[in-house]
């Protein structure tokens, strides 16, 4: 057995080039800087931190500040479009209601003449047989019959003549004047089937987004709950004022007694007197109609009527920013993921009607159990977001649960009081969760949290024991808890603390037993990278399952391993099949026109920026593989395995070209991790 530095993957000697580890990808930098600088939502440091500072630093105007806000502002991704565009209605084979006044081109023949050649969507077998030369992998010849992933799935392609796989669904007929007239093909049988089995749900229309943007959306449940909170705060203030008044009166009485010599009866203790008067005050407040138990016009659903989550033994894909989009979730579902959750969305962005934020709630029918994760810092943003989600998506059956992020460590989220900052604000968190339960009706609320904010100051156990049980003083009504075994401060610098996870699980189970509460599923999270890791965690640490995050990014087939309780020595061909499937899912979601293809290319490269870190287990001396082990320099079992293991982003683009055609000259890819970026050399 070779001798490797600590923390290095033990690759067999016959595949080893050098024991020096490849540069370690910085997961902390990708997730969000923990330093003092401002961070963008995508987790990269703000370049403004290096602008010079001091007096000479120019203040940005309002427009510049607005342009810097939002996700992925520090990564350049230009839109790639056709050089000569055409009206979308004409491209779809329909009439444009604007006619000659339309600002877009209506000349279909001119557009088709200038359009780039159609692409092919080769099978992996066709691809491998045609890839004898390195240049041939860039652009597979179009000798094979064209296949459009959208047409094959839906029976029609809504991108029509703009589709880059047009030859798969076009027919030409001779018109009366003898010229060829192109028309689009529709497979009615497949279209009818796709309407049930393949159509994405949770579309929130432009009208709803406009109502949110203009602050005209109605929130009856939220308004009633916030009034309830205001009245409760008012009562608390009155009680506190009365307590202070009684204390001051008692002090004055004592001073008066000290100034005279009298024979007094035994004094009543101040605490007892204050307590009696406080009780009287509570009674008076209740008599005035301010009792917290008074029903609102709409009787809220009781906690016992909530949908229960029976998730024991199920596989759970973590909500993942950027990479965890709908196409990637579909890929994980195809490998065996049971529960999926959309990318984290900001409550304030949902309420402002952000089109980008609302796109995060889309769900594919293959996602059997699907949830939406939101981040916010108080009840007056989290509760209305929950209400609009229930009203717009819950009625479609499009959401099975709503998860509140109490673990995001990035500065931009933490400094607003959201994410892991909520770990130190249990009262505020509890009010928000109780209100969300009311707003969501039968849809359950779940939470994902870290062990604490700072190392050595774990707070998750207290939060978790308070979270279970019916909404109100007896608990916050949480239906599932996921605990990541790291603090915010720790990030990925150490292994997850699974012993503390077990301690928290046992504390929750003890409270449930003492108070006869229904058990809620508890998932652990952190460092799971194999079937062995998953089943060991369930057996040893008393969790109901393990949420998979980085493990799924590096090897999406981990869900197959868990289901089949085996370590899968997946070969390069099988891995490429997964890449092809992800490309097809991307085209189905983002579109098969030029713009959609290059959006798909960008997210495919994002996925490959994690998958290249996988070291095939057939190359390892010791199993199971560990997620934090650094790969030494090694050679694969074939050229394709070498290509899939390349840390060079130009090779990720090269892989994308196998299915999406050559990258255009304007295409630029900047990976989240600090490795070399790709810019097309045209």
XYZ file of C-alpha atoms in Angstrom, residues 28-456:
429
model
C -16.263 27.870 1.888
C -15.499 30.414 -0.831
C -18.110 28.865 -3.071
C -20.760 28.864 -0.341
C -19.940 32.297 1.017
C -16.971 34.113 2.526
C -16.765 34.070 6.264
C -14.457 37.053 6.408
C -15.256 40.627 7.026
C -16.004 41.519 3.424
C -19.434 41.686 1.884
C -20.521 38.582 0.002
C -22.939 38.099 -2.813
C -25.709 35.526 -2.613
C -23.724 33.153 -4.787
C -21.025 33.056 -2.128
C -18.177 34.905 -3.830
C -16.461 37.844 -2.205
C -17.567 41.285 -3.298
C -14.914 42.820 -5.557
C -15.813 46.201 -4.112
C -13.874 45.156 -1.010
C -10.686 45.818 -2.986
C -11.702 49.164 -4.433
C -9.173 51.037 -2.368
C -11.305 52.127 0.577
C -10.681 55.233 2.644
C -11.488 58.747 1.449
C -10.635 58.019 -2.168
C -13.294 55.321 -2.493
C -16.003 56.615 -4.826
C -19.566 56.288 -3.580
C -21.826 54.394 -5.953
C -24.974 56.084 -7.141
C -28.428 54.520 -6.761
C -28.413 52.847 -10.176
C -24.957 51.313 -9.645
C -25.949 49.972 -6.227
C -29.086 48.405 -7.681
C -27.069 46.794 -10.479
C -24.788 45.150 -7.890
C -27.675 43.587 -5.944
C -28.926 40.039 -6.372
C -27.520 36.659 -7.240
C -24.393 35.923 -9.288
C -23.550 39.597 -9.874
C -19.836 38.867 -9.503
C -19.831 36.180 -12.190
C -20.087 37.168 -15.843
C -22.631 35.200 -17.862
C -23.640 37.016 -21.018
C -26.859 36.092 -22.819
C -26.158 34.317 -26.105
C -28.821 34.820 -28.794
C -29.251 34.280 -32.521
C -27.580 36.937 -34.660
C -30.859 37.403 -36.511
C -33.873 36.940 -34.257
C -37.519 36.326 -35.089
C -40.883 36.957 -33.451
C -41.646 34.173 -30.976
C -45.217 33.763 -32.299
C -43.997 33.320 -35.860
C -41.322 30.889 -34.633
C -44.048 28.843 -32.931
C -45.985 28.602 -36.199
C -48.832 30.906 -35.141
C -49.965 34.404 -36.109
C -48.678 37.482 -34.328
C -51.466 39.777 -33.113
C -49.281 42.847 -33.674
C -48.883 42.137 -37.383
C -46.751 44.691 -39.239
C -46.422 46.779 -36.066
C -44.488 44.027 -34.267
C -40.950 45.116 -33.422
C -39.573 41.642 -34.194
C -38.745 40.078 -37.543
C -41.552 38.138 -39.289
C -39.571 36.916 -42.315
C -39.332 33.184 -41.563
C -37.464 32.207 -44.752
C -34.754 34.832 -44.158
C -34.420 33.708 -40.535
C -34.080 30.035 -41.469
C -31.503 30.870 -44.141
C -29.349 32.753 -41.613
C -29.884 30.298 -38.738
C -26.869 28.164 -37.716
C -26.945 24.472 -38.700
C -29.053 22.145 -36.578
C -27.365 20.268 -33.773
C -27.498 16.545 -33.107
C -28.254 14.851 -29.799
C -26.139 11.703 -30.110
C -26.438 8.702 -27.850
C -23.393 7.901 -25.749
C -22.641 4.877 -27.962
C -22.744 7.051 -31.087
C -20.609 9.637 -29.369
C -17.933 7.229 -28.212
C -17.714 5.520 -31.603
C -17.297 8.913 -33.282
C -14.760 10.327 -30.814
C -11.565 8.748 -32.048
C -10.049 12.228 -32.526
C -10.095 14.876 -29.845
C -11.569 17.498 -32.167
C -14.445 15.223 -33.112
C -15.858 15.346 -29.594
C -16.459 19.047 -30.108
C -19.021 18.689 -32.856
C -20.475 15.298 -33.659
C -21.444 15.104 -37.351
C -25.150 15.407 -38.045
C -25.288 12.130 -39.993
C -27.444 10.606 -37.243
C -31.212 11.326 -37.205
C -31.851 14.505 -35.249
C -33.504 14.193 -31.851
C -35.095 17.110 -30.013
C -35.389 16.331 -26.262
C -38.393 18.649 -25.893
C -40.288 17.107 -28.832
C -39.523 13.589 -27.597
C -40.850 14.416 -24.121
C -43.836 16.654 -24.933
C -44.877 15.699 -28.486
C -44.233 19.252 -29.665
C -41.482 21.829 -29.270
C -42.709 25.227 -28.137
C -39.539 26.833 -29.508
C -40.676 25.895 -33.001
C -38.436 27.189 -35.768
C -35.995 28.666 -33.203
C -35.156 25.158 -31.946
C -31.569 24.113 -32.681
C -32.817 20.537 -33.179
C -35.470 21.697 -35.675
C -34.978 18.886 -38.197
C -36.510 16.489 -35.640
C -39.933 18.176 -35.873
C -40.228 19.974 -39.221
C -41.877 18.906 -42.455
C -41.929 20.628 -45.809
C -44.821 20.589 -48.239
C -45.205 22.084 -51.711
C -47.484 25.103 -51.805
C -49.746 26.032 -54.734
C -47.034 28.156 -56.347
C -44.569 25.246 -56.259
C -42.402 26.540 -53.371
C -41.616 24.545 -50.260
C -43.553 25.636 -47.167
C -42.105 24.473 -43.806
C -44.453 23.478 -40.986
C -44.003 22.099 -37.469
C -44.829 18.523 -36.527
C -47.018 17.721 -33.493
C -47.409 14.248 -31.984
C -50.906 14.516 -30.487
C -50.767 11.237 -28.543
C -47.470 12.098 -26.892
C -48.686 15.662 -26.254
C -51.784 14.407 -24.419
C -49.721 12.037 -22.273
C -47.131 14.739 -21.467
C -49.850 17.123 -20.263
C -50.369 14.755 -17.324
C -46.944 13.251 -16.694
C -44.337 15.790 -17.792
C -45.683 19.308 -17.300
C -43.918 21.438 -14.719
C -46.101 23.009 -12.022
C -45.933 26.011 -9.665
C -46.041 28.698 -12.340
C -46.830 32.005 -10.668
C -48.212 34.327 -13.318
C -47.234 37.872 -14.207
C -50.486 39.234 -12.728
C -49.684 37.784 -9.299
C -46.101 39.025 -9.482
C -47.383 42.511 -10.340
C -49.745 42.489 -7.348
C -46.825 41.571 -5.105
C -44.569 44.178 -6.691
C -47.167 46.946 -6.254
C -48.035 45.856 -2.669
C -51.649 45.102 -3.647
C -51.642 41.383 -2.839
C -54.041 40.574 0.020
C -52.740 38.656 3.064
C -55.728 38.066 5.407
C -54.083 35.349 7.538
C -50.853 37.302 7.877
C -52.645 40.529 8.777
C -54.680 38.771 11.500
C -51.577 37.072 12.933
C -49.459 40.234 12.942
C -52.294 42.080 14.744
C -52.305 39.237 17.252
C -48.563 39.677 17.789
C -48.970 43.442 18.201
C -51.685 42.944 20.806
C -49.538 40.385 22.619
C -46.607 42.842 22.616
C -48.907 45.553 23.921
C -50.090 43.286 26.734
C -46.512 42.422 27.632
C -45.645 46.120 27.765
C -48.646 46.815 30.010
C -47.675 43.952 32.312
C -44.091 45.201 32.452
C -45.234 48.747 33.175
C -47.552 47.488 35.937
C -44.714 45.417 37.378
C -42.469 48.488 37.451
C -45.249 50.593 39.015
C -45.822 48.033 41.767
C -42.103 47.778 42.388
C -41.812 51.567 42.668
C -44.838 51.702 45.007
C -43.291 49.008 47.191
C -40.021 50.928 47.332
C -41.821 54.114 48.398
C -43.764 52.203 51.058
C -40.561 50.748 52.485
C -38.965 54.205 52.597
C -42.010 55.604 54.405
C -41.915 52.771 56.967
C -38.198 53.308 57.566
C -38.835 56.981 58.423
C -41.385 56.123 61.188
C -41.278 53.722 64.134
C -44.382 51.541 64.118
C -45.333 48.090 65.212
C -46.204 46.464 61.926
C -47.807 43.186 61.071
C -45.674 40.692 59.112
C -45.045 42.027 55.653
C -46.387 40.415 52.542
C -43.494 39.566 50.269
C -43.052 41.879 47.299
C -42.898 39.032 44.809
C -46.237 37.632 45.992
C -47.882 41.040 45.864
C -46.548 41.751 42.384
C -47.599 38.319 41.197
C -51.173 38.756 42.484
C -51.537 42.145 40.858
C -50.096 40.856 37.587
C -52.625 38.030 37.573
C -55.378 40.591 38.141
C -54.036 42.622 35.221
C -54.129 39.572 32.939
C -57.745 38.998 33.979
C -58.645 42.611 33.219
C -56.994 42.437 29.814
C -58.912 39.259 28.989
C -62.137 40.948 30.019
C -61.360 43.770 27.590
C -61.397 41.315 24.688
C -57.623 41.018 24.223
C -57.324 37.381 25.215
C -54.929 35.521 22.903
C -57.295 32.578 22.498
C -60.078 34.624 20.874
C -60.862 33.263 17.388
C -60.192 35.327 14.295
C -62.841 35.400 11.525
C -61.103 32.516 9.730
C -60.519 29.692 12.179
C -56.920 28.492 11.636
C -56.139 24.835 11.091
C -55.207 23.027 14.269
C -51.780 21.450 14.558
C -53.327 17.974 14.787
C -54.892 18.494 11.350
C -51.571 19.182 9.621
C -50.219 16.706 7.083
C -47.805 14.324 8.792
C -44.447 13.541 7.194
C -43.484 9.878 7.218
C -39.951 10.143 5.905
C -38.078 7.449 7.812
C -35.574 5.711 5.551
C -36.159 8.044 2.619
C -33.368 9.746 0.678
C -33.367 13.540 0.843
C -31.532 15.850 -1.604
C -30.484 19.055 0.150
C -31.513 22.455 -1.222
C -28.430 23.584 -3.161
C -27.841 27.070 -4.520
C -27.107 27.400 -8.262
C -26.542 23.707 -9.014
C -29.683 22.408 -7.270
C -32.020 23.619 -10.024
C -34.917 21.639 -11.496
C -32.854 19.720 -14.122
C -30.321 18.609 -11.486
C -33.103 17.558 -9.117
C -34.648 15.486 -11.933
C -31.283 13.784 -12.415
C -31.069 12.936 -8.700
C -34.654 11.637 -8.742
C -33.718 9.361 -11.659
C -30.935 7.967 -9.442
C -33.315 7.395 -6.517
C -33.800 10.631 -4.504
C -37.176 10.495 -2.707
C -37.380 14.041 -1.310
C -36.252 17.181 -3.134
C -36.243 20.835 -2.146
C -35.842 23.908 -4.341
C -32.967 26.360 -4.049
C -33.128 28.786 -1.135
C -35.232 31.848 -1.962
C -35.324 35.114 -0.032
C -38.680 35.985 1.521
C -38.243 39.649 0.642
C -37.617 38.781 -3.012
C -40.721 36.577 -3.165
C -42.786 39.420 -1.726
C -41.363 41.917 -4.224
C -42.583 39.728 -7.105
C -39.114 38.799 -8.369
C -39.469 36.677 -11.505
C -36.127 34.984 -10.799
C -37.102 34.103 -7.228
C -40.468 32.678 -8.224
C -38.780 30.474 -10.834
C -37.150 28.610 -7.914
C -40.478 27.030 -6.880
C -41.001 25.154 -10.169
C -41.552 21.432 -9.735
C -41.319 18.532 -12.163
C -43.927 15.745 -11.824
C -41.147 13.199 -11.244
C -40.368 14.909 -7.912
C -42.515 12.748 -5.646
C -42.057 14.846 -2.496
C -41.097 18.460 -3.108
C -40.593 21.463 -0.861
C -39.656 25.123 -1.113
C -36.953 26.619 1.112
C -37.166 30.247 2.176
C -34.891 32.531 4.189
C -36.099 35.506 6.187
C -35.464 37.280 9.464
C -38.882 37.959 10.993
C -42.549 37.065 11.013
C -43.641 40.000 8.833
C -41.727 38.580 5.842
C -41.780 34.821 6.445
C -45.507 34.560 7.234
C -46.786 36.448 4.145
C -44.366 34.472 1.949
C -45.830 31.265 3.365
C -49.351 32.554 2.729
C -48.734 33.417 -0.919
C -46.987 30.059 -1.475
C -49.990 28.232 -0.036
C -52.451 30.267 -2.077
C -50.613 30.185 -5.428
C -48.934 26.765 -5.311
C -50.562 24.769 -2.530
C -53.919 24.729 -4.311
C -52.216 23.008 -7.277
C -50.758 20.341 -5.003
C -47.393 21.696 -6.033
C -45.797 21.971 -2.577
C -45.543 19.189 0.018
C -43.685 21.227 2.651
C -42.030 24.606 3.222
C -38.564 24.639 4.796
C -37.142 27.577 6.740
C -33.404 28.061 6.359
C -31.816 28.471 9.793
C -28.338 27.427 8.705
C -27.103 29.548 5.782
C -23.675 30.893 6.858
C -22.930 33.441 4.108
C -22.419 37.008 5.304
C -25.017 38.608 3.059
C -27.760 36.422 4.567
C -26.408 36.280 8.133
C -26.009 40.065 8.475
C -29.703 40.600 7.710
C -30.633 38.342 10.630
C -31.612 35.436 8.359
C -30.161 31.955 7.934
C -27.914 30.860 10.806
C -28.485 34.199 12.595
C -31.895 32.819 13.641
C -30.105 30.268 15.857
C -29.447 33.094 18.315
C -32.987 34.538 18.057
C -35.304 31.717 19.206
C -38.193 33.987 20.226
C -38.270 35.685 16.825
C -37.929 32.328 15.052
C -40.739 30.787 17.086
C -43.174 33.606 16.277
C -42.391 33.274 12.566
C -42.816 29.486 12.540
C -46.136 29.569 14.413
C -47.444 32.191 11.981
C -46.241 30.200 8.965
C -48.093 27.143 10.231
C -51.287 29.192 10.326
C -50.714 30.660 6.865
C -49.871 27.337 5.194
C -52.970 25.444 6.285
C -52.359 21.699 5.901
C -48.868 22.157 4.367
C -46.201 21.275 6.988
C -43.317 23.538 8.020
C -39.809 22.106 8.374
C -36.508 23.656 9.441
C -32.861 23.116 8.540
C -30.326 24.379 11.067
C -26.705 24.166 12.142
C -25.411 23.199 15.573
C -24.832 26.848 16.469
C -23.264 30.085 15.334
C -19.882 29.919 17.099
C -17.638 26.967 17.867
C -18.085 25.690 21.404
